Amino acid sequence: MSQTLSAATLLAVPLAPLAGSLIAGILGTAFGGNRIGRTASHTATILGVFIAFVLSALTLKSVLVDGARFNQTLYEWMVVGGLKMEVGFLIDSLTAVMMCVVTFVSLMVHLYTIGYMHDDDGYNRFFSYISLFTFSMLMLVMSNNFLQLFFGWEAVGLVSYLLIGFWFNRPTAIFANMKAFLVNRVGDFGFILGIGLIAAYAGSLNYGEVFAKSGELAKLGFPGTDWMLITVICIGLFIGAMGKSAQFPLHVWLPDSMEGPTPISALIHAATMVTAGIFMVARMSPLFELSETALNFILFIGATTAFWTGLIGMVQNDIKRVVAYSTLSQLGYMTVALGVSAYSAAVYHLMTHAFFKALLFLGAGSVIIGMHHEQDMTKMGGLRKYMPITHITMWIGTLALVGTPFFSGFYSKDTIIEAAAHHAAENAGSFIAQYANWAVLLGAFVTSFYSFRLLYLTFFGEERFRNNHAHDAHGAHDDAHHDAHGHHGVQVPHESPWVVTVPLVLLAIPSMLIGFFTVGPMLFGTDMLGHVKQLPFFLGAIEVLQENDVIAALAHEFHGPVAFALHGFMAPAFMLALMGFFLATLLYMVKPEWRVAITRHLAWPIRLLQRKYYMDDLWIGGFAGGGLKIGKASSSIDSGLIDGAVNGSVSFIGMVAALARRVQTGYLYHYAFAMILGLVALLAMAKYYWL
C-alpha cells in the first residue's frame, strides 16, 4: 500500500457521483416531493462527477509520477467458510486510466445533457440515472475482488436498463431495454459460472490471491471431462464480456439501445459500460495467458464482430445506428487485441475510442437537435452551412475513427492491426489467426465507407429536409416527447446551444492529440517522442507471457509517433481506408445514380444486412419465441392431458358415487329384491361353471 494514496480520497471518487445521484433522484423527483429544481439537480450531479474527475486525474498523476499503488480491503462484509466477501480498491495504472476515461466522458455527457434534455419532463430523473451509472462503473473498475466486480457489473446493467427505457411510454424503448437486460443475463450466466469456479478451486475472491494460485489452477482438469479448468474459467468469464461488450452473437442488444436519449448512447455504449468486458479481460490477463484455447476463442469472436457487424452499418439510415454499429466493430478490434495477448493495445484503443466515439454520438445528437429531432439521414443533407461546429467536430471524430495517421484512433487501431498481422505470421498454420488478420484489415475499408457515407448524407449534397413538410417520421424520433409539438412546414436546421457544442469541442481535442502524446508511454515503453526507454506503463497491472508478447515485438519497430504516423500512410490498412473514402465519395457525391443500379444488383446481400443476418429473428423469434411455444405447449399438455386425466378421474368417481347413492335408498324391500337377484345370479354361475 502506498502512502501517497489515501483510502478516504479514493472512496470519494465513486461516492461523489453517488451523492449527486441521490440528491437529484430523491429531492428532485416526485419520490422526494420535488424539493429542488432543475438547476440544483444538474449542479449537484455535475459537481459530483467533476470532483470524481479531479480526484481521478490526481490519482493517475500519483500512479505515473510517484509510482503509487493501492490494494486494500476497506470493508469486510462477511466470511463464509473461509471465503471472504469484501469491498476494496486496487489502484494501478490500468485502474487509474479507466477512472479518468469514465469520469471525463461522464462529465462531458452531463454538460451536454443540460442542452439536450432541456425540454424533457424527466430532466432530474435523467441526471440521477447517469450519475448513478458513473458510480456503478467506478466501483467496477476500482474493485480488487470478484464480488465487488460482479456488483459493479450488474449495477451498470441495471442502470442501463433504466436509461435505455427512459421514455417508458414508448413500446420500442421498453422492448429495447428488456432485450438488453435479457441478452446480458445470458452472458452473465457464463460470467458467474467462471467466478464460481474461481471461488471453489482458488478458495478466494481477491484478485491478488487468485492470481497467485493461477499456476495451480492451470494444472487442474475440469471434473468429468478432459478440459482444463483454467480454460473453462476463462471462457466463462469471457462469455460475460461477450454480453457486456456486445460481441457476436450477444451483440443484438446494442443497436436497439439507441432508443434511449443520445447522451446515453455516448455514456454507456461508447465509453464505459460496453468497455467493461475489455477491461475485465485485461485485468484477468494472468489467467487468460494460461489458456491458449480461451485466447483463440476470444480472437475468433472478436474478428467476427469487427468485420461482420461493421458491414451492417453500411446499410443503416438512422444516424445513431450507424455510429452504434461502428461501436460494435471497434469493440471487435479491442477483442482481437485481447485474443493476440495485446492487452495494452486493447486498453489503449478503449481509451482513444472513448473520446472520438463519444464525440460522434454527441455530434449525432447535435444533428438531431438541429434537425428538430429527425434521425433519418436520407432526410438531411447540406447541414454543414447551418451547423458549422457540429460539422467540423464530426469530421474530426470520423478521421479518428477510420484511423487517419496523426489522429488518436490511428495509433491504437493500427497497433491492433499490426499485432494481428504479427500473430498471423507467427501462427501461419492457424485458421483463426489468418481469419482475424484479414477481418481487421477489411474492417478498415468497411469503417471508412460507412463513416464517410454518414458525413455525406448528413452534411453535404441536396438539402432534403426542405421536402419534409409533414415530418412524418416522428415515430422514429429520438425524443418522443417532442412528437406532440407538431412541427409542420420547412424546419430550417440550426446550430446547437453552447452546452452541446462545448463538450463536442472538448472531446475533439483528445480525439486529435491524445494518441500522439501517449502511444509511446502507454504501448511501447518510451517517452512521448519515442526516444527514451522507460518502464512499461502497465507494469504490474497486465501480465503477458514472453512468447505471447506481440507488443514487445512491435516495440522494436517503434521510432516515435511521427515516424509511426508517416509509416501508416504506406500501410495496407490506410490504403483500404482510402478505398472506402473514394467509394463513398463516388457513390454519394460524384455518381449518386450508380447507387440505384448497385442496390438492384445486390438486392439479396443488402437485404441480408438490413435484416442483420437474421440474428434478431434467431434470438427473438427463435430462442425467445421457441421458448414461448414450448411454454404454451407445456401449458396445453398440463391443462389438457394431465388436468384432463385428473379431472376425468374425479368425474368418474363422482358418477359412481351418484349411482351408489341411488342404490342406497333405505327401503327394506329394495334390499330384499337385490338379494334375490344376487342369489339368482350366483345360482346361474354355479350351474354354468360347476354343475
PDB file of C-alpha atoms in Angstrom, residues 49 97-107 133-135 137-138 141 267 271-272 275:
ATOM      1  CA  VAL A  49     -18.729  13.925 -11.356  1.00  0.00           C
ATOM      2  CA  VAL A  97      -6.625   5.238 -16.773  1.00  0.00           C
ATOM      3  CA  MET A  98     -10.120   3.759 -16.637  1.00  0.00           C
ATOM      4  CA  MET A  99     -11.095   6.123 -13.804  1.00  0.00           C
ATOM      5  CA  CYS A 100     -10.042   9.152 -15.854  1.00  0.00           C
ATOM      6  CA  VAL A 101     -11.793   7.938 -19.007  1.00  0.00           C
ATOM      7  CA  VAL A 102     -15.040   7.173 -17.198  1.00  0.00           C
ATOM      8  CA  THR A 103     -15.189  10.425 -15.246  1.00  0.00           C
ATOM      9  CA  PHE A 104     -14.106  12.718 -18.118  1.00  0.00           C
ATOM     10  CA  VAL A 105     -16.572  11.302 -20.635  1.00  0.00           C
ATOM     11  CA  SER A 106     -19.287  11.273 -17.976  1.00  0.00           C
ATOM     12  CA  LEU A 107     -18.567  14.938 -17.187  1.00  0.00           C
ATOM     13  CA  PHE A 133     -24.251   4.893 -13.722  1.00  0.00           C
ATOM     14  CA  THR A 134     -20.941   6.694 -13.196  1.00  0.00           C
ATOM     15  CA  PHE A 135     -20.832   5.456  -9.593  1.00  0.00           C
ATOM     16  CA  MET A 137     -18.802   1.937 -13.370  1.00  0.00           C
ATOM     17  CA  LEU A 138     -16.244   3.359 -10.945  1.00  0.00           C
ATOM     18  CA  VAL A 141     -13.035  -0.637 -12.350  1.00  0.00           C
ATOM     19  CA  LEU A 267     -22.019   7.379 -21.979  1.00  0.00           C
ATOM     20  CA  ALA A 271     -17.083   4.919 -23.434  1.00  0.00           C
ATOM     21  CA  THR A 272     -17.954   2.975 -20.342  1.00  0.00           C
ATOM     22  CA  THR A 275     -15.810  -1.464 -22.452  1.00  0.00           C
TER      23      THR A 275
END
